[in-house]
Amino acid sequence: MSSWTNNPILTIEHLTMRFGGLVAIGDLSFNVGRGDITALIGPNGAGKTTVFNCVTGFYKPTEGRIVMHRSNKEKFLLERMPDFKISAKAKVARTFQNIRLFGGMTLLENLMVAQHNPLMLASGFTIGGIFGVASFHKAEKEAVDRARFWLDRIGLLERADAPAADLPYGDQRRLEIARAMCSGPELLCLDEPAAGLNPKESGELNSLLQYIRAEQGTSILLIEHDMSVVMEISDHVVVLDYGEKISDGTPEEVKNDPKVIAAYLGVPDEEVDLVEQEVGL
Ligand SMILES: Nc1ncnc2c1ncn2[C@@H]1O[C@H](COP(=O)(O)OP(=O)(O)OP(=O)(O)O)[C@@H](O)[C@H]1O
């Protein structure tokens, strides 16, 4: 049986999100398997980013439940939590469609900012930091070590003190993922990580994501339009169209699903065979 049925890390149950009269997500249910790379795909406007915004606390869903099952057996109802707690307690981190690094800060500083919460805690909310309390020094050293580990991992350790804005686009994308990893997530949500990357950068991204899954044990949920990335690295693919799930399975199953082909080609189901013949699929 599949990990998303057997051992889910995230369960989304009957999720609905309305914006006034517009139903962006309608009664959507799916699971994310623990240790899997799960891709959420679908045509433009299908509701993918809205799902991410509900999972990470940027939107409060109109209806439905989103449950995070942490490895220590704790359960969190994400639809009831503010975004900072979703990151700190439920251990869900995300990146955005548009890069949101602090361009004027160095690479190292960007990764230190991601660890602000544990550092504040260790400093007793500033006082301990000012007086040089040992626990703060220890936490600070661990934060620097973690930041350096991830810079090394993405091949940017030598540029630790350079401003983030000076990096090429592909490096900035990987730095964002490294920053999200510095918060120690169990589930990493990535919104179009391969957008705008050239084939070499796309290959580097794939290796990084496979490393995160295999060596760090972090589950990944990603929105992606680049089908080569989706087919190469995902274990599980969920397809949305007009806010509803139209397919859910392995990449192979989804690729051959007539409903998916119809949604992508924009033709009715009954005409799929004809269109496939015409385009040579
Ligand atoms: N804050 C909002 N207010 C009103 N409508 C919204 C809001 N956010 C999203 N929508 C609408 O919800 C629908 C789904 O949008 P969403 O951005 O989730 O789709 P998507 O699948 O991520 O699209 P894309 O692939 O183009 O990023 C769209 O019709 C969009 O216009």
Coordinates of C-alpha atoms and ligand atoms in Angstrom, one line a residue:
M1 CA 0.0 0.0 0.0
S2 CA 1.2 3.6 -0.7
S3 CA 2.7 5.7 2.1
W4 CA 0.1 8.4 1.6
T5 CA -2.6 6.0 2.5
N6 CA -0.6 4.0 5.1
N7 CA 1.5 6.7 6.8
P8 CA 0.4 10.2 6.0
I9 CA 2.3 13.2 7.4
L10 CA -0.5 15.6 6.3
T11 CA -4.2 14.9 5.8
I12 CA -6.4 17.4 4.0
E13 CA -10.1 16.7 4.5
H14 CA -12.9 18.4 2.7
L15 CA -11.0 21.7 2.3
T16 CA -13.1 24.5 0.8
M17 CA -11.9 28.1 0.3
R18 CA -14.2 30.7 -1.0
F19 CA -13.3 34.3 -2.0
G20 CA -16.7 36.0 -2.0
G21 CA -18.7 34.1 -4.8
L22 CA -15.6 32.4 -6.2
V23 CA -14.9 28.8 -5.0
A24 CA -11.1 28.6 -5.3
I25 CA -11.0 25.1 -3.6
G26 CA -14.1 22.9 -3.4
D27 CA -14.3 20.0 -1.0
L28 CA -10.7 18.9 -1.6
S29 CA -9.3 15.8 0.2
F30 CA -5.8 14.3 -0.2
N31 CA -2.9 13.0 1.8
V32 CA 0.8 13.6 1.8
G33 CA 2.9 10.5 2.5
R34 CA 5.6 10.6 5.2
G35 CA 9.0 10.6 3.5
D36 CA 7.5 11.3 0.0
I37 CA 8.0 14.0 -2.5
T38 CA 4.4 14.9 -3.4
A39 CA 3.6 17.2 -6.3
L40 CA 0.5 19.3 -6.5
I41 CA -0.1 20.1 -10.2
G42 CA -2.8 21.6 -12.3
P43 CA -3.5 24.3 -14.9
N44 CA -3.2 28.0 -14.0
G45 CA -5.8 29.1 -11.5
A46 CA -6.6 25.5 -10.4
G47 CA -6.1 26.5 -6.7
K48 CA -2.6 25.1 -5.9
T49 CA -1.3 28.2 -4.2
T50 CA -4.5 28.6 -2.3
V51 CA -4.0 25.1 -0.9
F52 CA -0.5 26.1 0.2
N53 CA -1.8 29.3 1.8
C54 CA -4.3 27.2 3.8
V55 CA -1.7 24.7 4.9
T56 CA 0.8 27.3 6.0
G57 CA -1.7 29.6 7.8
F58 CA -1.8 32.5 5.3
Y59 CA -5.5 31.9 4.7
K60 CA -8.1 30.5 7.1
P61 CA -10.1 27.9 5.0
T62 CA -13.9 28.4 4.8
E63 CA -14.4 24.7 5.6
G64 CA -12.4 21.6 6.2
R65 CA -9.5 20.2 8.3
I66 CA -5.8 20.1 7.7
V67 CA -4.0 17.8 10.1
M68 CA -0.2 17.6 10.5
H69 CA 1.0 14.3 12.0
R70 CA 4.4 14.9 13.5
S71 CA 6.9 12.1 13.8
N72 CA 6.7 12.4 17.7
K73 CA 3.0 11.4 17.3
E74 CA 1.8 15.0 18.0
K75 CA -1.1 16.1 15.9
F76 CA -1.8 19.7 14.8
L77 CA -5.0 21.1 13.3
L78 CA -3.3 23.7 11.0
E79 CA -6.5 25.5 10.1
R80 CA -6.8 26.6 13.7
M81 CA -3.2 27.8 14.1
P82 CA -1.5 31.2 13.3
D83 CA 1.3 30.9 10.7
F84 CA 4.2 31.4 13.1
K85 CA 3.0 28.4 15.2
I86 CA 2.6 26.3 12.1
S87 CA 6.3 26.8 11.4
A88 CA 7.5 26.6 15.0
K89 CA 5.3 23.9 16.5
A90 CA 3.9 21.9 13.6
K91 CA 7.2 22.1 11.8
V92 CA 5.9 23.0 8.4
A93 CA 8.1 25.4 6.3
R94 CA 7.5 27.0 2.9
T95 CA 9.0 29.0 0.1
F96 CA 7.1 31.3 -2.2
Q97 CA 6.5 31.6 -5.9
N98 CA 8.5 34.9 -5.9
I99 CA 11.8 34.9 -4.2
R100 CA 11.6 36.5 -0.7
L101 CA 15.2 36.7 0.4
F102 CA 16.6 39.7 2.3
G103 CA 18.7 41.0 -0.7
G104 CA 20.9 43.4 1.3
M105 CA 21.8 40.8 3.9
T106 CA 24.6 38.2 3.5
L107 CA 23.8 34.6 2.7
L108 CA 24.8 33.6 6.3
E109 CA 22.5 36.4 7.7
N110 CA 19.6 35.1 5.7
L111 CA 20.0 31.7 7.2
M112 CA 20.4 33.1 10.7
V113 CA 17.2 35.1 10.4
A114 CA 15.4 31.8 9.8
Q115 CA 16.5 30.6 13.3
H116 CA 15.4 33.7 15.1
N117 CA 12.9 32.0 17.3
P118 CA 15.2 29.4 19.0
L119 CA 17.8 32.1 19.4
M120 CA 15.4 34.5 21.1
L121 CA 14.3 31.7 23.4
A122 CA 17.9 30.9 24.3
S123 CA 18.6 34.5 25.0
G124 CA 15.6 34.8 27.4
F125 CA 14.2 37.3 25.0
T126 CA 17.3 39.5 24.7
I127 CA 18.5 39.9 28.4
G128 CA 20.6 36.7 28.3
G129 CA 22.0 37.6 24.9
I130 CA 23.2 41.0 26.2
F131 CA 24.9 39.5 29.3
G132 CA 26.5 36.7 27.3
V133 CA 24.6 33.8 29.0
A134 CA 26.2 30.4 28.1
S135 CA 23.0 28.9 26.8
F136 CA 22.7 31.8 24.3
H137 CA 26.3 31.3 23.1
K138 CA 25.6 27.6 22.6
A139 CA 22.4 28.2 20.7
E140 CA 24.1 30.9 18.6
K141 CA 27.0 28.5 17.7
E142 CA 24.5 25.8 16.7
A143 CA 22.6 28.3 14.5
V144 CA 25.8 29.3 12.8
D145 CA 26.9 25.7 12.3
R146 CA 23.5 24.8 10.9
A147 CA 23.6 27.8 8.5
R148 CA 27.1 26.9 7.4
F149 CA 26.1 23.2 6.9
W150 CA 23.3 24.3 4.5
L151 CA 25.5 26.8 2.7
D152 CA 28.0 24.0 2.1
R153 CA 25.2 21.7 1.0
I154 CA 24.1 24.1 -1.7
G155 CA 27.7 24.8 -2.7
L156 CA 27.7 28.5 -1.5
L157 CA 29.8 28.3 1.7
E158 CA 32.5 30.4 0.0
R159 CA 30.0 33.2 -0.6
A160 CA 28.7 33.2 3.0
D161 CA 29.5 36.9 3.4
A162 CA 28.2 38.1 0.1
P163 CA 24.9 39.9 -0.3
A164 CA 22.1 37.5 -1.3
A165 CA 21.0 39.9 -4.1
D166 CA 24.3 39.3 -5.9
L167 CA 23.6 35.6 -6.4
P168 CA 22.4 34.2 -9.8
Y169 CA 18.7 33.3 -9.8
G170 CA 19.2 29.5 -9.5
D171 CA 21.4 30.0 -6.4
Q172 CA 18.9 32.3 -4.8
R173 CA 16.2 29.6 -5.2
R174 CA 18.4 27.0 -3.5
L175 CA 19.3 29.5 -0.8
E176 CA 15.6 30.0 -0.1
I177 CA 15.2 26.2 0.3
A178 CA 18.3 26.1 2.6
R179 CA 16.7 28.9 4.7
A180 CA 13.5 27.0 5.1
M181 CA 15.5 23.9 6.1
C182 CA 17.3 25.9 8.8
S183 CA 14.0 25.9 10.8
G184 CA 14.2 22.1 11.0
P185 CA 10.9 21.3 9.2
E186 CA 9.3 17.9 9.0
L187 CA 7.2 19.0 6.0
L188 CA 8.7 21.4 3.4
C189 CA 6.2 23.2 1.0
L190 CA 7.8 24.6 -2.1
D191 CA 5.8 26.8 -4.5
E192 CA 7.2 26.4 -8.0
P193 CA 10.8 25.9 -7.1
A194 CA 11.9 25.2 -10.7
A195 CA 10.3 28.3 -12.2
G196 CA 12.8 30.2 -14.3
L197 CA 15.6 27.7 -13.9
N198 CA 17.8 26.6 -16.7
P199 CA 18.4 22.8 -17.2
K200 CA 21.6 22.8 -15.2
E201 CA 20.0 24.7 -12.3
S202 CA 16.9 22.4 -12.5
G203 CA 19.2 19.3 -12.2
E204 CA 20.9 20.9 -9.1
L205 CA 17.5 21.5 -7.6
N206 CA 16.4 17.9 -8.2
S207 CA 19.5 16.6 -6.4
L208 CA 19.0 19.0 -3.5
L209 CA 15.3 17.9 -3.0
Q210 CA 16.3 14.2 -3.3
Y211 CA 19.0 14.8 -0.7
I212 CA 16.5 16.6 1.7
R213 CA 14.1 13.7 1.4
A214 CA 16.6 10.8 1.6
E215 CA 19.2 12.2 4.1
Q216 CA 17.2 14.6 6.2
G217 CA 14.0 12.6 6.2
T218 CA 11.9 15.7 5.4
S219 CA 8.7 15.2 3.5
I220 CA 8.2 17.6 0.6
L221 CA 5.0 19.0 -0.9
L222 CA 5.7 21.0 -4.1
I223 CA 3.7 22.9 -6.7
E224 CA 5.4 22.6 -10.0
H225 CA 4.6 23.3 -13.6
D226 CA 7.8 21.7 -15.0
M227 CA 6.6 18.2 -15.8
S228 CA 10.2 16.9 -16.2
V229 CA 10.8 17.8 -12.5
V230 CA 7.5 16.3 -11.4
M231 CA 8.0 13.0 -13.2
E232 CA 11.6 12.7 -12.2
I233 CA 11.5 13.2 -8.5
S234 CA 7.9 12.8 -7.2
D235 CA 6.5 9.6 -5.6
H236 CA 3.0 10.9 -5.6
V237 CA 1.1 13.4 -7.8
V238 CA -2.2 15.2 -7.0
V239 CA -3.9 17.0 -9.9
L240 CA -6.3 19.9 -9.4
D241 CA -8.6 21.5 -11.9
Y242 CA -11.0 24.4 -11.0
G243 CA -10.3 23.7 -7.2
E244 CA -11.2 20.0 -7.4
K245 CA -9.1 16.9 -7.4
I246 CA -9.2 15.2 -10.8
S247 CA -6.5 12.6 -10.3
D248 CA -4.3 11.2 -7.5
G249 CA -1.6 8.5 -7.8
T250 CA 1.9 7.7 -8.9
P251 CA 3.5 9.9 -11.7
E252 CA 2.9 7.0 -14.1
E253 CA -0.8 6.6 -13.2
V254 CA -1.5 10.3 -13.4
K255 CA 0.4 10.8 -16.7
N256 CA -1.9 8.3 -18.3
D257 CA -5.1 9.5 -16.8
P258 CA -7.4 10.8 -19.5
K259 CA -8.9 13.4 -17.2
V260 CA -5.4 14.9 -16.6
I261 CA -4.7 15.0 -20.3
A262 CA -8.0 16.6 -21.0
A263 CA -7.4 19.3 -18.3
Y264 CA -4.0 20.1 -19.7
L265 CA -5.0 20.1 -23.3
G266 CA -8.3 21.9 -22.5
V267 CA -10.5 19.4 -24.3
P268 CA -13.6 17.5 -23.0
D269 CA -13.0 13.9 -21.7
E270 CA -14.7 12.2 -24.7
E271 CA -12.4 14.0 -27.2
V272 CA -9.2 12.9 -25.4
D273 CA -8.5 9.9 -27.6
L274 CA -8.9 11.9 -30.7
V275 CA -6.6 14.7 -29.6
E276 CA -4.0 12.2 -28.3
Q277 CA -3.9 10.6 -31.8
E278 CA -3.6 14.0 -33.4
V279 CA -0.7 15.1 -31.1
G280 CA 0.9 11.7 -31.2
L281 CA 0.7 10.8 -27.5
Ligands
LIG1 N1 -6.8 36.4 -2.2 C1 -7.6 36.1 -3.2 N2 -8.8 36.8 -3.4 C2 -9.6 36.5 -4.5 N3 -9.4 35.4 -5.3 C3 -8.3 34.7 -5.1 C4 -7.3 35.0 -4.0 N4 -6.3 34.1 -4.1 C5 -6.6 33.3 -5.1 N5 -7.8 33.6 -5.7 C6 -8.4 33.0 -6.9 O1 -8.5 31.6 -6.6 C7 -8.3 30.8 -7.8 C8 -7.1 29.9 -7.6 O2 -5.9 30.6 -7.5 P1 -4.5 30.0 -7.2 O3 -3.5 31.1 -7.2 O4 -4.6 29.2 -6.0 O5 -4.3 29.0 -8.4 P2 -2.9 28.3 -8.9 O6 -3.3 26.9 -9.3 O7 -1.9 28.4 -7.8 O8 -2.5 29.1 -10.2 P3 -1.1 29.4 -10.8 O9 -0.6 28.1 -11.4 O10 -1.4 30.4 -11.9 O11 -0.2 30.0 -9.8 C9 -8.0 31.8 -8.9 O12 -9.3 32.0 -9.6 C10 -7.6 33.1 -8.2 O13 -7.9 34.2 -8.9

